[in-house]
mmCIF file with all atom_site columns, C-alpha atoms in Angstrom:
data_model
loop_
_atom_site.group_PDB
_atom_site.id
_atom_site.type_symbol
_atom_site.label_atom_id
_atom_site.label_alt_id
_atom_site.label_comp_id
_atom_site.label_asym_id
_atom_site.label_entity_id
_atom_site.label_seq_id
_atom_site.pdbx_PDB_ins_code
_atom_site.Cartn_x
_atom_site.Cartn_y
_atom_site.Cartn_z
_atom_site.occupancy
_atom_site.B_iso_or_equiv
_atom_site.pdbx_formal_charge
_atom_site.auth_seq_id
_atom_site.auth_comp_id
_atom_site.auth_asym_id
_atom_site.auth_atom_id
_atom_site.pdbx_PDB_model_num
ATOM 1   C CA . MET A 1 1   ? 0.049  0.152  -0.082 1.00 56.00 ? 994  MET A CA 1
ATOM 2   C CA . ALA A 1 2   ? 1.411  3.329  -1.137 1.00 63.00 ? 995  ALA A CA 1
ATOM 3   C CA . LEU A 1 3   ? 1.086  6.211  1.480  1.00 69.00 ? 996  LEU A CA 1
ATOM 4   C CA . ASN A 1 4   ? 0.026  9.582  -0.205 1.00 84.00 ? 997  ASN A CA 1
ATOM 5   C CA . LYS A 1 5   ? 2.642  12.264 0.003  1.00 85.00 ? 998  LYS A CA 1
ATOM 6   C CA . GLY A 1 6   ? 1.316  14.143 3.114  1.00 86.00 ? 999  GLY A CA 1
ATOM 7   C CA . VAL A 1 7   ? 1.403  10.939 4.988  1.00 88.00 ? 1000 VAL A CA 1
ATOM 8   C CA . ARG A 1 8   ? 4.672  9.832  3.801  1.00 87.00 ? 1001 ARG A CA 1
ATOM 9   C CA . THR A 1 9   ? 6.200  13.654 4.637  1.00 87.00 ? 1002 THR A CA 1
ATOM 10  C CA . GLY A 1 10  ? 4.809  13.817 7.976  1.00 87.00 ? 1003 GLY A CA 1
ATOM 11  C CA . LEU A 1 11  ? 5.540  10.076 8.928  1.00 89.00 ? 1004 LEU A CA 1
ATOM 12  C CA . PHE A 1 12  ? 9.414  9.961  7.856  1.00 89.00 ? 1005 PHE A CA 1
ATOM 13  C CA . PHE A 1 13  ? 9.953  13.348 9.494  1.00 89.00 ? 1006 PHE A CA 1
ATOM 14  C CA . GLY A 1 14  ? 8.018  12.834 12.666 1.00 90.00 ? 1007 GLY A CA 1
ATOM 15  C CA . THR A 1 15  ? 9.436  9.330  13.355 1.00 91.00 ? 1008 THR A CA 1
ATOM 16  C CA . THR A 1 16  ? 13.069 10.843 12.690 1.00 92.00 ? 1009 THR A CA 1
ATOM 17  C CA . SER A 1 17  ? 12.601 13.447 14.716 1.00 92.00 ? 1010 SER A CA 1
ATOM 18  C CA . GLY A 1 18  ? 10.618 11.136 17.213 1.00 93.00 ? 1011 GLY A CA 1
ATOM 19  C CA . VAL A 1 19  ? 13.695 8.927  17.573 1.00 95.00 ? 1012 VAL A CA 1
ATOM 20  C CA . ILE A 1 20  ? 16.737 11.366 17.366 1.00 95.00 ? 1013 ILE A CA 1
ATOM 21  C CA . THR A 1 21  ? 15.586 14.287 19.683 1.00 95.00 ? 1014 THR A CA 1
ATOM 22  C CA . PRO A 1 22  ? 14.439 11.624 22.603 1.00 96.00 ? 1015 PRO A CA 1
ATOM 23  C CA . SER A 1 23  ? 17.614 9.707  22.230 1.00 96.00 ? 1016 SER A CA 1
ATOM 24  C CA . GLY A 1 24  ? 19.841 12.952 22.341 1.00 96.00 ? 1017 GLY A CA 1
ATOM 25  C CA . LEU A 1 25  ? 17.897 14.231 25.362 1.00 96.00 ? 1018 LEU A CA 1
ATOM 26  C CA . LEU A 1 26  ? 17.682 11.144 27.202 1.00 96.00 ? 1019 LEU A CA 1
ATOM 27  C CA . VAL A 1 27  ? 21.657 10.491 26.867 1.00 97.00 ? 1020 VAL A CA 1
ATOM 28  C CA . GLY A 1 28  ? 22.264 14.269 27.716 1.00 96.00 ? 1021 GLY A CA 1
ATOM 29  C CA . LEU A 1 29  ? 19.842 14.207 30.667 1.00 96.00 ? 1022 LEU A CA 1
ATOM 30  C CA . ALA A 1 30  ? 21.153 10.970 32.185 1.00 96.00 ? 1023 ALA A CA 1
ATOM 31  C CA . ALA A 1 31  ? 24.800 12.018 31.870 1.00 95.00 ? 1024 ALA A CA 1
ATOM 32  C CA . GLY A 1 32  ? 24.115 15.333 33.647 1.00 93.00 ? 1025 GLY A CA 1
ATOM 33  C CA . THR A 1 33  ? 21.616 14.311 36.155 1.00 94.00 ? 1026 THR A CA 1
ATOM 34  C CA . GLY A 1 34  ? 21.858 10.428 36.581 1.00 93.00 ? 1027 GLY A CA 1
ATOM 35  C CA . SER A 1 35  ? 18.317 10.520 37.393 1.00 95.00 ? 1028 SER A CA 1
ATOM 36  C CA . ALA A 1 36  ? 15.270 8.453  35.802 1.00 96.00 ? 1029 ALA A CA 1
ATOM 37  C CA . SER A 1 37  ? 12.577 10.593 36.784 1.00 96.00 ? 1030 SER A CA 1
ATOM 38  C CA . THR A 1 38  ? 14.482 13.667 35.209 1.00 96.00 ? 1031 THR A CA 1
ATOM 39  C CA . VAL A 1 39  ? 14.864 11.520 32.050 1.00 97.00 ? 1032 VAL A CA 1
ATOM 40  C CA . ILE A 1 40  ? 11.259 10.511 31.725 1.00 97.00 ? 1033 ILE A CA 1
ATOM 41  C CA . SER A 1 41  ? 10.233 14.011 32.543 1.00 97.00 ? 1034 SER A CA 1
ATOM 42  C CA . GLY A 1 42  ? 12.451 15.446 29.639 1.00 96.00 ? 1035 GLY A CA 1
ATOM 43  C CA . ILE A 1 43  ? 11.013 12.711 27.370 1.00 96.00 ? 1036 ILE A CA 1
ATOM 44  C CA . LEU A 1 44  ? 7.348  13.598 28.139 1.00 97.00 ? 1037 LEU A CA 1
ATOM 45  C CA . ILE A 1 45  ? 7.959  17.293 27.614 1.00 96.00 ? 1038 ILE A CA 1
ATOM 46  C CA . VAL A 1 46  ? 9.673  16.813 24.371 1.00 94.00 ? 1039 VAL A CA 1
ATOM 47  C CA . ALA A 1 47  ? 7.126  14.335 23.376 1.00 95.00 ? 1040 ALA A CA 1
ATOM 48  C CA . ILE A 1 48  ? 4.548  17.047 23.471 1.00 96.00 ? 1041 ILE A CA 1
ATOM 49  C CA . ALA A 1 49  ? 6.231  20.406 23.031 1.00 96.00 ? 1042 ALA A CA 1
ATOM 50  C CA . ASP A 1 50  ? 8.528  19.263 20.160 1.00 95.00 ? 1043 ASP A CA 1
ATOM 51  C CA . SER A 1 51  ? 5.808  17.402 18.295 1.00 95.00 ? 1044 SER A CA 1
ATOM 52  C CA . LEU A 1 52  ? 3.751  20.468 18.232 1.00 96.00 ? 1045 LEU A CA 1
ATOM 53  C CA . SER A 1 53  ? 6.544  22.468 17.289 1.00 96.00 ? 1046 SER A CA 1
ATOM 54  C CA . ASP A 1 54  ? 7.648  20.056 14.435 1.00 94.00 ? 1047 ASP A CA 1
ATOM 55  C CA . ALA A 1 55  ? 4.022  19.831 13.301 1.00 94.00 ? 1048 ALA A CA 1
ATOM 56  C CA . LEU A 1 56  ? 3.911  23.541 12.864 1.00 95.00 ? 1049 LEU A CA 1
ATOM 57  C CA . GLY A 1 57  ? 7.515  23.641 11.259 1.00 94.00 ? 1050 GLY A CA 1
ATOM 58  C CA . ILE A 1 58  ? 6.037  20.930 8.427  1.00 93.00 ? 1051 ILE A CA 1
ATOM 59  C CA . HIS A 1 59  ? 2.780  23.036 8.321  1.00 94.00 ? 1052 HIS A CA 1
ATOM 60  C CA . LEU A 1 60  ? 4.770  26.250 7.397  1.00 94.00 ? 1053 LEU A CA 1
ATOM 61  C CA . SER A 1 61  ? 7.236  24.438 4.995  1.00 93.00 ? 1054 SER A CA 1
ATOM 62  C CA . GLU A 1 62  ? 4.456  22.490 3.275  1.00 91.00 ? 1055 GLU A CA 1
ATOM 63  C CA . GLU A 1 63  ? 2.186  25.707 3.087  1.00 93.00 ? 1056 GLU A CA 1
ATOM 64  C CA . SER A 1 64  ? 5.344  27.732 1.626  1.00 94.00 ? 1057 SER A CA 1
ATOM 65  C CA . ASN A 1 65  ? 5.172  25.606 -1.326 1.00 90.00 ? 1058 ASN A CA 1
ATOM 66  C CA . ALA A 1 66  ? 2.315  27.132 -3.605 1.00 89.00 ? 1059 ALA A CA 1
ATOM 67  C CA . HIS A 1 67  ? 1.747  23.670 -5.439 1.00 92.00 ? 1060 HIS A CA 1
ATOM 68  C CA . ASN A 1 68  ? 0.696  21.936 -2.199 1.00 90.00 ? 1061 ASN A CA 1
ATOM 69  C CA . SER A 1 69  ? -2.884 21.609 -1.580 1.00 90.00 ? 1062 SER A CA 1
ATOM 70  C CA . ALA A 1 70  ? -4.645 22.508 1.684  1.00 91.00 ? 1063 ALA A CA 1
ATOM 71  C CA . THR A 1 71  ? -5.270 18.590 2.247  1.00 91.00 ? 1064 THR A CA 1
ATOM 72  C CA . HIS A 1 72  ? -1.665 17.883 1.634  1.00 89.00 ? 1065 HIS A CA 1
ATOM 73  C CA . VAL A 1 73  ? -0.357 20.383 4.205  1.00 91.00 ? 1066 VAL A CA 1
ATOM 74  C CA . TRP A 1 74  ? -2.570 19.219 6.787  1.00 94.00 ? 1067 TRP A CA 1
ATOM 75  C CA . THR A 1 75  ? -2.108 15.598 6.083  1.00 92.00 ? 1068 THR A CA 1
ATOM 76  C CA . ALA A 1 76  ? 1.539  16.125 6.718  1.00 91.00 ? 1069 ALA A CA 1
ATOM 77  C CA . THR A 1 77  ? 0.798  18.211 9.953  1.00 93.00 ? 1070 THR A CA 1
ATOM 78  C CA . VAL A 1 78  ? -1.219 15.755 11.427 1.00 94.00 ? 1071 VAL A CA 1
ATOM 79  C CA . ALA A 1 79  ? 1.157  12.898 10.302 1.00 93.00 ? 1072 ALA A CA 1
ATOM 80  C CA . THR A 1 80  ? 3.820  14.583 11.966 1.00 93.00 ? 1073 THR A CA 1
ATOM 81  C CA . PHE A 1 81  ? 2.450  15.226 15.127 1.00 95.00 ? 1074 PHE A CA 1
ATOM 82  C CA . ILE A 1 82  ? 1.245  11.777 15.788 1.00 95.00 ? 1075 ILE A CA 1
ATOM 83  C CA . SER A 1 83  ? 4.240  10.011 14.576 1.00 95.00 ? 1076 SER A CA 1
ATOM 84  C CA . LYS A 1 84  ? 6.521  12.349 16.683 1.00 95.00 ? 1077 LYS A CA 1
ATOM 85  C CA . LEU A 1 85  ? 4.495  12.200 19.653 1.00 96.00 ? 1078 LEU A CA 1
ATOM 86  C CA . LEU A 1 86  ? 3.795  8.228  19.575 1.00 96.00 ? 1079 LEU A CA 1
ATOM 87  C CA . VAL A 1 87  ? 7.421  7.330  18.751 1.00 96.00 ? 1080 VAL A CA 1
ATOM 88  C CA . ALA A 1 88  ? 8.886  9.788  21.407 1.00 96.00 ? 1081 ALA A CA 1
ATOM 89  C CA . LEU A 1 89  ? 6.711  8.172  23.916 1.00 97.00 ? 1082 LEU A CA 1
ATOM 90  C CA . THR A 1 90  ? 8.108  4.919  23.226 1.00 97.00 ? 1083 THR A CA 1
ATOM 91  C CA . PHE A 1 91  ? 11.355 5.969  24.712 1.00 97.00 ? 1084 PHE A CA 1
ATOM 92  C CA . VAL A 1 92  ? 9.832  6.256  28.134 1.00 97.00 ? 1085 VAL A CA 1
ATOM 93  C CA . VAL A 1 93  ? 9.135  2.581  28.697 1.00 97.00 ? 1086 VAL A CA 1
ATOM 94  C CA . PRO A 1 94  ? 12.633 1.575  29.228 1.00 98.00 ? 1087 PRO A CA 1
ATOM 95  C CA . PHE A 1 95  ? 12.902 3.860  32.187 1.00 97.00 ? 1088 PHE A CA 1
ATOM 96  C CA . LEU A 1 96  ? 9.669  2.879  33.636 1.00 97.00 ? 1089 LEU A CA 1
ATOM 97  C CA . VAL A 1 97  ? 10.907 -0.873 33.809 1.00 97.00 ? 1090 VAL A CA 1
ATOM 98  C CA . LEU A 1 98  ? 14.889 -0.898 33.852 1.00 97.00 ? 1091 LEU A CA 1
ATOM 99  C CA . PRO A 1 99  ? 17.617 0.657  35.836 1.00 97.00 ? 1092 PRO A CA 1
ATOM 100 C CA . LEU A 1 100 ? 18.751 3.616  34.553 1.00 97.00 ? 1093 LEU A CA 1
ATOM 101 C CA . GLN A 1 101 ? 22.006 2.405  32.538 1.00 96.00 ? 1094 GLN A CA 1
ATOM 102 C CA . SER A 1 102 ? 19.805 -0.700 31.241 1.00 98.00 ? 1095 SER A CA 1
ATOM 103 C CA . ALA A 1 103 ? 17.267 1.830  30.178 1.00 98.00 ? 1096 ALA A CA 1
ATOM 104 C CA . ILE A 1 104 ? 19.804 4.067  28.231 1.00 97.00 ? 1097 ILE A CA 1
ATOM 105 C CA . VAL A 1 105 ? 21.062 1.010  26.523 1.00 97.00 ? 1098 VAL A CA 1
ATOM 106 C CA . ALA A 1 106 ? 17.742 -0.490 25.418 1.00 98.00 ? 1099 ALA A CA 1
ATOM 107 C CA . ALA A 1 107 ? 16.346 3.183  24.388 1.00 98.00 ? 1100 ALA A CA 1
ATOM 108 C CA . LEU A 1 108 ? 19.471 3.478  22.046 1.00 98.00 ? 1101 LEU A CA 1
ATOM 109 C CA . VAL A 1 109 ? 19.073 -0.161 20.560 1.00 98.00 ? 1102 VAL A CA 1
ATOM 110 C CA . TRP A 1 110 ? 15.238 0.957  19.734 1.00 98.00 ? 1103 TRP A CA 1
ATOM 111 C CA . ALA A 1 111 ? 16.678 4.205  18.265 1.00 97.00 ? 1104 ALA A CA 1
ATOM 112 C CA . VAL A 1 112 ? 18.994 2.271  16.159 1.00 97.00 ? 1105 VAL A CA 1
ATOM 113 C CA . LEU A 1 113 ? 16.346 -0.398 14.973 1.00 97.00 ? 1106 LEU A CA 1
ATOM 114 C CA . LEU A 1 114 ? 13.697 2.341  13.992 1.00 97.00 ? 1107 LEU A CA 1
ATOM 115 C CA . LEU A 1 115 ? 16.037 4.611  12.240 1.00 96.00 ? 1108 LEU A CA 1
ATOM 116 C CA . SER A 1 116 ? 17.739 1.771  10.376 1.00 97.00 ? 1109 SER A CA 1
ATOM 117 C CA . LEU A 1 117 ? 14.123 0.435  9.371  1.00 96.00 ? 1110 LEU A CA 1
ATOM 118 C CA . MET A 1 118 ? 13.248 3.720  8.109  1.00 94.00 ? 1111 MET A CA 1
ATOM 119 C CA . SER A 1 119 ? 16.455 4.193  6.137  1.00 95.00 ? 1112 SER A CA 1
ATOM 120 C CA . TRP A 1 120 ? 16.177 0.705  4.976  1.00 96.00 ? 1113 TRP A CA 1
ATOM 121 C CA . GLN A 1 121 ? 12.571 1.871  3.740  1.00 93.00 ? 1114 GLN A CA 1
ATOM 122 C CA . ILE A 1 122 ? 13.861 4.831  1.982  1.00 92.00 ? 1115 ILE A CA 1
ATOM 123 C CA . ALA A 1 123 ? 16.474 2.865  0.207  1.00 94.00 ? 1116 ALA A CA 1
ATOM 124 C CA . ARG A 1 124 ? 13.687 0.593  -1.145 1.00 94.00 ? 1117 ARG A CA 1
ATOM 125 C CA . MET A 1 125 ? 12.048 3.567  -2.155 1.00 91.00 ? 1118 MET A CA 1
ATOM 126 C CA . GLN A 1 126 ? 14.749 5.019  -3.960 1.00 93.00 ? 1119 GLN A CA 1
ATOM 127 C CA . GLN A 1 127 ? 15.844 1.845  -5.491 1.00 95.00 ? 1120 GLN A CA 1
ATOM 128 C CA . THR A 1 128 ? 19.201 2.193  -3.989 1.00 95.00 ? 1121 THR A CA 1
ATOM 129 C CA . ARG A 1 129 ? 21.440 0.076  -1.428 1.00 96.00 ? 1122 ARG A CA 1
ATOM 130 C CA . ALA A 1 130 ? 20.325 0.319  1.980  1.00 94.00 ? 1123 ALA A CA 1
ATOM 131 C CA . LEU A 1 131 ? 23.844 -0.200 3.718  1.00 96.00 ? 1124 LEU A CA 1
ATOM 132 C CA . PRO A 1 132 ? 24.874 3.597  2.754  1.00 95.00 ? 1125 PRO A CA 1
ATOM 133 C CA . VAL A 1 133 ? 21.577 5.014  3.558  1.00 94.00 ? 1126 VAL A CA 1
ATOM 134 C CA . ILE A 1 134 ? 21.493 3.594  6.903  1.00 95.00 ? 1127 ILE A CA 1
ATOM 135 C CA . GLY A 1 135 ? 25.022 4.196  7.674  1.00 96.00 ? 1128 GLY A CA 1
ATOM 136 C CA . GLU A 1 136 ? 24.610 7.908  6.703  1.00 95.00 ? 1129 GLU A CA 1
ATOM 137 C CA . HIS A 1 137 ? 21.518 8.266  9.270  1.00 95.00 ? 1130 HIS A CA 1
ATOM 138 C CA . LEU A 1 138 ? 23.032 6.375  11.977 1.00 96.00 ? 1131 LEU A CA 1
ATOM 139 C CA . ALA A 1 139 ? 26.188 8.588  11.628 1.00 97.00 ? 1132 ALA A CA 1
ATOM 140 C CA . VAL A 1 140 ? 24.007 11.648 11.907 1.00 95.00 ? 1133 VAL A CA 1
ATOM 141 C CA . ALA A 1 141 ? 22.140 10.212 15.219 1.00 95.00 ? 1134 ALA A CA 1
ATOM 142 C CA . THR A 1 142 ? 25.403 9.107  16.585 1.00 96.00 ? 1135 THR A CA 1
ATOM 143 C CA . ALA A 1 143 ? 27.044 12.603 16.383 1.00 97.00 ? 1136 ALA A CA 1
ATOM 144 C CA . VAL A 1 144 ? 23.804 14.102 18.015 1.00 96.00 ? 1137 VAL A CA 1
ATOM 145 C CA . ILE A 1 145 ? 23.935 11.470 21.004 1.00 96.00 ? 1138 ILE A CA 1
ATOM 146 C CA . VAL A 1 146 ? 27.687 11.819 21.322 1.00 96.00 ? 1139 VAL A CA 1
ATOM 147 C CA . ALA A 1 147 ? 27.328 15.708 21.529 1.00 96.00 ? 1140 ALA A CA 1
ATOM 148 C CA . SER A 1 148 ? 24.325 15.462 23.965 1.00 96.00 ? 1141 SER A CA 1
ATOM 149 C CA . HIS A 1 149 ? 26.264 13.089 26.200 1.00 95.00 ? 1142 HIS A CA 1
ATOM 150 C CA . PHE A 1 150 ? 29.149 15.437 26.368 1.00 96.00 ? 1143 PHE A CA 1
ATOM 151 C CA . VAL A 1 151 ? 26.968 18.681 26.906 1.00 96.00 ? 1144 VAL A CA 1
ATOM 152 C CA . GLY A 1 152 ? 25.168 16.736 29.633 1.00 94.00 ? 1145 GLY A CA 1
ATOM 153 C CA . GLN A 1 153 ? 28.297 15.829 31.286 1.00 94.00 ? 1146 GLN A CA 1
ATOM 154 C CA . TRP A 1 154 ? 29.531 19.178 30.984 1.00 96.00 ? 1147 TRP A CA 1
ATOM 155 C CA . ILE A 1 155 ? 26.412 20.821 32.405 1.00 93.00 ? 1148 ILE A CA 1
ATOM 156 C CA . GLY A 1 156 ? 26.514 18.018 35.238 1.00 91.00 ? 1149 GLY A CA 1
ATOM 157 C CA . ARG A 1 157 ? 30.031 19.413 36.220 1.00 92.00 ? 1150 ARG A CA 1
ATOM 158 C CA . VAL A 1 158 ? 29.334 23.094 36.033 1.00 93.00 ? 1151 VAL A CA 1
ATOM 159 C CA . THR A 1 159 ? 25.913 22.918 38.092 1.00 89.00 ? 1152 THR A CA 1
ATOM 160 C CA . GLY A 1 160 ? 26.667 20.368 40.240 1.00 76.00 ? 1153 GLY A CA 1
#
């Protein structure tokens, strides 16, 4: 089943943002605070605030293209919000059932799996080899996560 362009736009953007933003956030907050409750709070706040923000961003971006219909714009907006919100919320689960360090590992494995599956699907749609696409996307996510870890550590040292 082929997705319409608005759904595809929102789904890929929202899911990607729903993976990378919480991953960076949880690693940074955990490094800075060592607190599972702080990590959970951060993920929940990002799931709501950033989902709305990303949906508005997609709305304005899609609306700026005069060739997009109002239906396309709103479909992309809603798909972005729902996919980002639902994906981001999944990152809370490991922190509810596992100790902090194990939850971080589980959340990052989940992030790699989701991003790899999306990248594989993109490669299929573009009829190209999947490994370079997956590698490129995982490299960007890794950069975000590593930078967030070091920023979290620095903030922890400065404030605490």
